[in-house]
Short mmCIF file of C-alpha atoms in Angstrom, two decimals:
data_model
loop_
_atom_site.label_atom_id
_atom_site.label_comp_id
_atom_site.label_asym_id
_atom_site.label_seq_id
_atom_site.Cartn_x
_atom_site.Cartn_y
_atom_site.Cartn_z
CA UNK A 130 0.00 0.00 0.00
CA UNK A 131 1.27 3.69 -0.27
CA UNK A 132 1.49 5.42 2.22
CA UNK A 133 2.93 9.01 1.34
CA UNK A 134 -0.18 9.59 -1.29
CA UNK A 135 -2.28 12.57 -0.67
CA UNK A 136 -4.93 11.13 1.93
CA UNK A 137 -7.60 13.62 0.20
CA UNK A 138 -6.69 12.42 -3.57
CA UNK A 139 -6.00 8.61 -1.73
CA UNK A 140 -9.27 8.42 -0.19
CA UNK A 141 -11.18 9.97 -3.77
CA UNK A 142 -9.58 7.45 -6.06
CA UNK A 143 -10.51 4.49 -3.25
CA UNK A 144 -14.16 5.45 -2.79
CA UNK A 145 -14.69 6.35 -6.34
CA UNK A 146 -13.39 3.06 -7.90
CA UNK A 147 -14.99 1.05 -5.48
CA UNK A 148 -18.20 2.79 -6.43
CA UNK A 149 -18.14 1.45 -9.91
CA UNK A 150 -17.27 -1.92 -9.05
CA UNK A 151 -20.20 -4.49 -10.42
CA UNK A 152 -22.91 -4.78 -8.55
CA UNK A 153 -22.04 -8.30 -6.92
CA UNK A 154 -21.76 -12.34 -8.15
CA UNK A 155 -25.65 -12.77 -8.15
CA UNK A 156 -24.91 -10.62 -11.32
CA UNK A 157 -21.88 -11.53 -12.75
CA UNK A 158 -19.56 -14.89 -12.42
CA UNK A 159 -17.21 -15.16 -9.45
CA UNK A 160 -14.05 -14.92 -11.92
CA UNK A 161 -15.58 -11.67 -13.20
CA UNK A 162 -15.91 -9.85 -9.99
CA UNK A 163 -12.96 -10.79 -8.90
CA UNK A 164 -10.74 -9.59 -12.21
CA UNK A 165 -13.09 -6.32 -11.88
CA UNK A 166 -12.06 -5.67 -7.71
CA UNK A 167 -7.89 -6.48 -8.70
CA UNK A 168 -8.45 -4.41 -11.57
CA UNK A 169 -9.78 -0.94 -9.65
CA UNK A 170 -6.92 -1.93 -6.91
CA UNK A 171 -4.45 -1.79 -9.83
CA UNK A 172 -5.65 1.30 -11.20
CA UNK A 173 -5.56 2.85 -7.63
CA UNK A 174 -1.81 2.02 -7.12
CA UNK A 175 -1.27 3.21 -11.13
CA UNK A 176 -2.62 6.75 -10.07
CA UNK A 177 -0.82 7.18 -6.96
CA UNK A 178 2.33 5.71 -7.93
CA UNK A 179 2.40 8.43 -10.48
CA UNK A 180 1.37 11.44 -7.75
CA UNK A 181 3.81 10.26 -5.24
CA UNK A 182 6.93 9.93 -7.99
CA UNK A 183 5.54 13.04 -9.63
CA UNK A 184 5.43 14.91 -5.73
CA UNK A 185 2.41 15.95 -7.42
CA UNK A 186 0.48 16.95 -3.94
CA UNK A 187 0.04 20.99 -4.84
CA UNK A 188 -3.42 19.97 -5.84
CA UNK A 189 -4.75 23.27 -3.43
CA UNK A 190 -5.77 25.83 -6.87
CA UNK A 191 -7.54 22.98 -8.30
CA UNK A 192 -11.20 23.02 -8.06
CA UNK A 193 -12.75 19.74 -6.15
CA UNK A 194 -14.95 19.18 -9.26
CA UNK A 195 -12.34 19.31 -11.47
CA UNK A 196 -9.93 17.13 -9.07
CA UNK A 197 -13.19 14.80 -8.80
CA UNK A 198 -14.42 14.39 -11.99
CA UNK A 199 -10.84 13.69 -13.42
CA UNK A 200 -10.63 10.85 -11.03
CA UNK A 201 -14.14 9.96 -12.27
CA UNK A 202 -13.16 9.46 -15.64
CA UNK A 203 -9.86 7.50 -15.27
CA UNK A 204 -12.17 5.19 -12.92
CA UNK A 205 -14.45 4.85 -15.92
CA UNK A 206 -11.24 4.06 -18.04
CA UNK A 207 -10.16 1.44 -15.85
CA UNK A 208 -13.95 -0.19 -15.63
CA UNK A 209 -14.02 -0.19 -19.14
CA UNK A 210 -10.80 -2.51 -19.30
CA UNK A 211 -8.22 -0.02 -20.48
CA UNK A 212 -4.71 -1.74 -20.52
CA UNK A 213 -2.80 -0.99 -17.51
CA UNK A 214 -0.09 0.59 -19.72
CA UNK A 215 -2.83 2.80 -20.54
CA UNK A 216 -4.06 3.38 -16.95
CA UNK A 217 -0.15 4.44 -16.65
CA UNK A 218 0.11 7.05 -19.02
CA UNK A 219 -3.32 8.57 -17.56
CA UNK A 220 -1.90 8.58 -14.50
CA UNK A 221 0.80 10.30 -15.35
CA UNK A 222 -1.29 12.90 -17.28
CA UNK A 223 -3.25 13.32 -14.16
CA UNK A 224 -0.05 13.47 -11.87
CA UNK A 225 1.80 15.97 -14.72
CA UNK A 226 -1.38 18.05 -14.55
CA UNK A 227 -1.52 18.84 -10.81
CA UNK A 228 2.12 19.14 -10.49
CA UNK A 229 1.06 22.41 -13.32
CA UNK A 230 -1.72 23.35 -12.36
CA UNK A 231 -3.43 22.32 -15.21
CA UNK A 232 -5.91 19.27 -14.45
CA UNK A 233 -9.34 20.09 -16.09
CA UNK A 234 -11.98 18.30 -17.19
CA UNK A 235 -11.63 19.38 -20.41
CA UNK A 236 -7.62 18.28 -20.37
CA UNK A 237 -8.04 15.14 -18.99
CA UNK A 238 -10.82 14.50 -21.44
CA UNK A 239 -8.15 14.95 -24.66
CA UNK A 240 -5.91 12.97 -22.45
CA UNK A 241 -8.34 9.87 -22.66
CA UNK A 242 -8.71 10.55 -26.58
CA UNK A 243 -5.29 10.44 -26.76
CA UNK A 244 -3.69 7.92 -24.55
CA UNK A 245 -6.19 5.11 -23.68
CA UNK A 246 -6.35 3.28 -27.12
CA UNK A 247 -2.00 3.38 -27.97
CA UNK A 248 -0.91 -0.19 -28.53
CA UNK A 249 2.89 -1.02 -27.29
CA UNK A 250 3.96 -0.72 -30.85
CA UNK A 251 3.15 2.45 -30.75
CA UNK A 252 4.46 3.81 -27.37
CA UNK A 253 7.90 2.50 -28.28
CA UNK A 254 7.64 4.40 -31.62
CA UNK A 255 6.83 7.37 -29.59
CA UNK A 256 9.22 7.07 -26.96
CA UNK A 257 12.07 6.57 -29.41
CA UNK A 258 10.91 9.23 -31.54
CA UNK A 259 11.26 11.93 -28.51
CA UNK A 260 14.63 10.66 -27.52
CA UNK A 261 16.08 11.55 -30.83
CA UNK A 262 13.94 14.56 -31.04
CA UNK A 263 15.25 16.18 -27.96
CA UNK A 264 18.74 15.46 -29.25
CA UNK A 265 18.99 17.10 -32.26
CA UNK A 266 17.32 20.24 -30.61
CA UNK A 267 19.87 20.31 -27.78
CA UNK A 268 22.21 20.37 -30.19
CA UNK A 269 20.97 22.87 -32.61
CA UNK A 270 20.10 25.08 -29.47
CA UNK A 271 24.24 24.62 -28.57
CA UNK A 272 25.03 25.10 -32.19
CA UNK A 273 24.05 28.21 -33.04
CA UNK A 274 24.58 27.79 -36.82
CA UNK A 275 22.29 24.57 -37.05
CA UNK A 276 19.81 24.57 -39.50
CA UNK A 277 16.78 24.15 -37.52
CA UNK A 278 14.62 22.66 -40.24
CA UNK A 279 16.48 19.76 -39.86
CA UNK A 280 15.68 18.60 -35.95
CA UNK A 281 12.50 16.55 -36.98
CA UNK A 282 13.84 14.89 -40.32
CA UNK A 283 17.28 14.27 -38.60
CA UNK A 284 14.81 12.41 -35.61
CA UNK A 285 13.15 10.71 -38.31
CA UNK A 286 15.83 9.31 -39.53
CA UNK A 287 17.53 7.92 -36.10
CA UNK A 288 14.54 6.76 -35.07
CA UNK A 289 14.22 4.37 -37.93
CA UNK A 290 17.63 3.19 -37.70
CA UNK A 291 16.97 2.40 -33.93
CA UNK A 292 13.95 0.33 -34.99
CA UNK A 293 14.44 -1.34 -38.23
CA UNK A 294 15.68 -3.98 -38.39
CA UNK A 295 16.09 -4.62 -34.35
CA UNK A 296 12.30 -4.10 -33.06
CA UNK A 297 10.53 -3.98 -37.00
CA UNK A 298 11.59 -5.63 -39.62
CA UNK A 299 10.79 -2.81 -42.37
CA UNK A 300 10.42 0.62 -42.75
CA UNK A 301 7.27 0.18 -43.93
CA UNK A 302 6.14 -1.11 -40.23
CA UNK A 303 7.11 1.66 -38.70
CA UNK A 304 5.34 4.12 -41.13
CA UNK A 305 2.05 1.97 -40.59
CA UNK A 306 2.59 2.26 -36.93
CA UNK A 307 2.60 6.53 -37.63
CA UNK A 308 -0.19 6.09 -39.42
CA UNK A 309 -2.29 4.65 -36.88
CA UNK A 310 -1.41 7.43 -34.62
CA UNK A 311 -2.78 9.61 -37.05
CA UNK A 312 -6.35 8.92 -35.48
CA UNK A 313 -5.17 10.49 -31.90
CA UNK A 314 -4.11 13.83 -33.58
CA UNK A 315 0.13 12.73 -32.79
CA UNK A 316 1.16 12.49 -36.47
CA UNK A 317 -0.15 13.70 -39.81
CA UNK A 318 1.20 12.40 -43.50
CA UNK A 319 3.61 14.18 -44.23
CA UNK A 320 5.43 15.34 -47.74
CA UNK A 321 9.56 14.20 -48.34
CA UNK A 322 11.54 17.12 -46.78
CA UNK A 323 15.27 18.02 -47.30
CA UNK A 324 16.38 14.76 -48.75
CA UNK A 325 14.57 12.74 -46.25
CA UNK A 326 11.59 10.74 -46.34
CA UNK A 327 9.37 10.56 -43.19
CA UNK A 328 5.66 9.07 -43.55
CA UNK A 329 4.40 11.29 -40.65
CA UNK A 330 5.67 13.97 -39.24
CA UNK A 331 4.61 14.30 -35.19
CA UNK A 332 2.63 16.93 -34.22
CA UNK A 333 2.52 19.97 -31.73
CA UNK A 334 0.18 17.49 -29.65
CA UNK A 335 2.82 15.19 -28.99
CA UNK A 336 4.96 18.18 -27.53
CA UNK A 337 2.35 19.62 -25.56
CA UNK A 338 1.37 15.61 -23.95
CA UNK A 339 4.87 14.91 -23.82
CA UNK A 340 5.56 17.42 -21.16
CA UNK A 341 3.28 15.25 -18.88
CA UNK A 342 4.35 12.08 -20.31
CA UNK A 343 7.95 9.81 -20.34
CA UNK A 344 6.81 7.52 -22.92
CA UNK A 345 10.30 5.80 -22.88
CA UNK A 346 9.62 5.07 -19.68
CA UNK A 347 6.27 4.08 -20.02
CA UNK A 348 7.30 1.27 -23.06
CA UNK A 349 10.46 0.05 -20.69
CA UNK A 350 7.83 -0.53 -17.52
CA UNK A 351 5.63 -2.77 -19.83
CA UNK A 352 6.90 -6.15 -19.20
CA UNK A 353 5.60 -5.38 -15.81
CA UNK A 354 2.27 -4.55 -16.84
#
């Protein structure tokens, strides 16, 4: 159990999970019920995990609605058998959010759009992607004759040889894999540029999420989802 968590935000996650539990085995199988009660404990340690790692207990300037109805909806998440990778990058959303001072309904909401469906194929993609991505713009911010036109292509382009042929065997897997983000607003097609050839290009909705979100992180926890 943890102990440190907020015992307001603690005691909200506990009663409201527990409230949308099933309604009992005269209902629903004994294997069922059971699978439903581990899962809301799981997505109770998920979320504060994430506060507690995230120190994320300045939750004071944040309406209770808002702090109430956020927990609400990553309940519903969980009862609607979102992965637990899934649950994880919520939580951290929700965590990254009251560290900021910026957990809203309307936030989480595009947070749940965006996070609650990505497969592991796509998280890793993601994940890598950043790395690079924050590379080359260290290094054109250092350098100050960089061309910066070339921090996203130049990301691109290690990102694929990171992947192919040691996680995907083709280039073409990985550009699917951009594709299907396409549906959560992180990529867009996107045209040949400077001599390279990216598929997608990631979009200013990855930077914004990624400021709540280590997605590296997130794909190297999996095994232990």
């Amino acid at each position: 159990m943890l102990t440190k968590a907020p015992p307001y935000i603690s005691t909200a996650i506990q009663e409201i999970l527990s409230a949308m539990g099933l309604p009992g085995v005269a209902l629903v199988s004994h294997a069922l019920s059971s699978f439903e009660k581990n899962r809301q404990q799981e997505a109770r340690d998920i979320l504060l995990k994430r506060i507690q790692e995230n120190d994320a207990v300045s939750y004071e300037d944040i309406q209770k609605d808002e702090l109430i109805g956020t927990i609400y909806l990553y309940a519903n998440c969980a009862a609607k058998g979102a992965a637990r990778a899934n649950l994880d990058l919520l939580a951290q959303a929700f965590a990254g959010g009251i560290k900021n001072r910026s957990l809203t309904l309307d936030n989480f909401h595009k947070h749940i759009n965006i996070l609650s469906s990505l497969t592991r194929d796509e998280i890793l993609v993601i994940g890598t992607y950043l790395r690079f991505f924050r590379h080359f713009q260290d290094a054109a911010e250092k350098d100050s004759a960089s061309f910066w036109g070339t921090v996203k292509p130049n990301a691109w382009s290690a990102t694929m040889e990171s992947l192919v042929p040691s996680c995907f065997p083709t280039t073409e897997h990985v550009s699917v894999i951009c594709g299907s983000l396409s549906r959560t607003g992180l990529t867009l097609p996107q045209a040949p540029h400077l001599g390279q050839s990216p598929s997608h290009s990631f979009t200013v909705l990855l930077d914004e999420v990624s400021k709540l979100i280590d997605f590296e992180k997130a794909h190297a926890a999996y095994p232990e989802y």
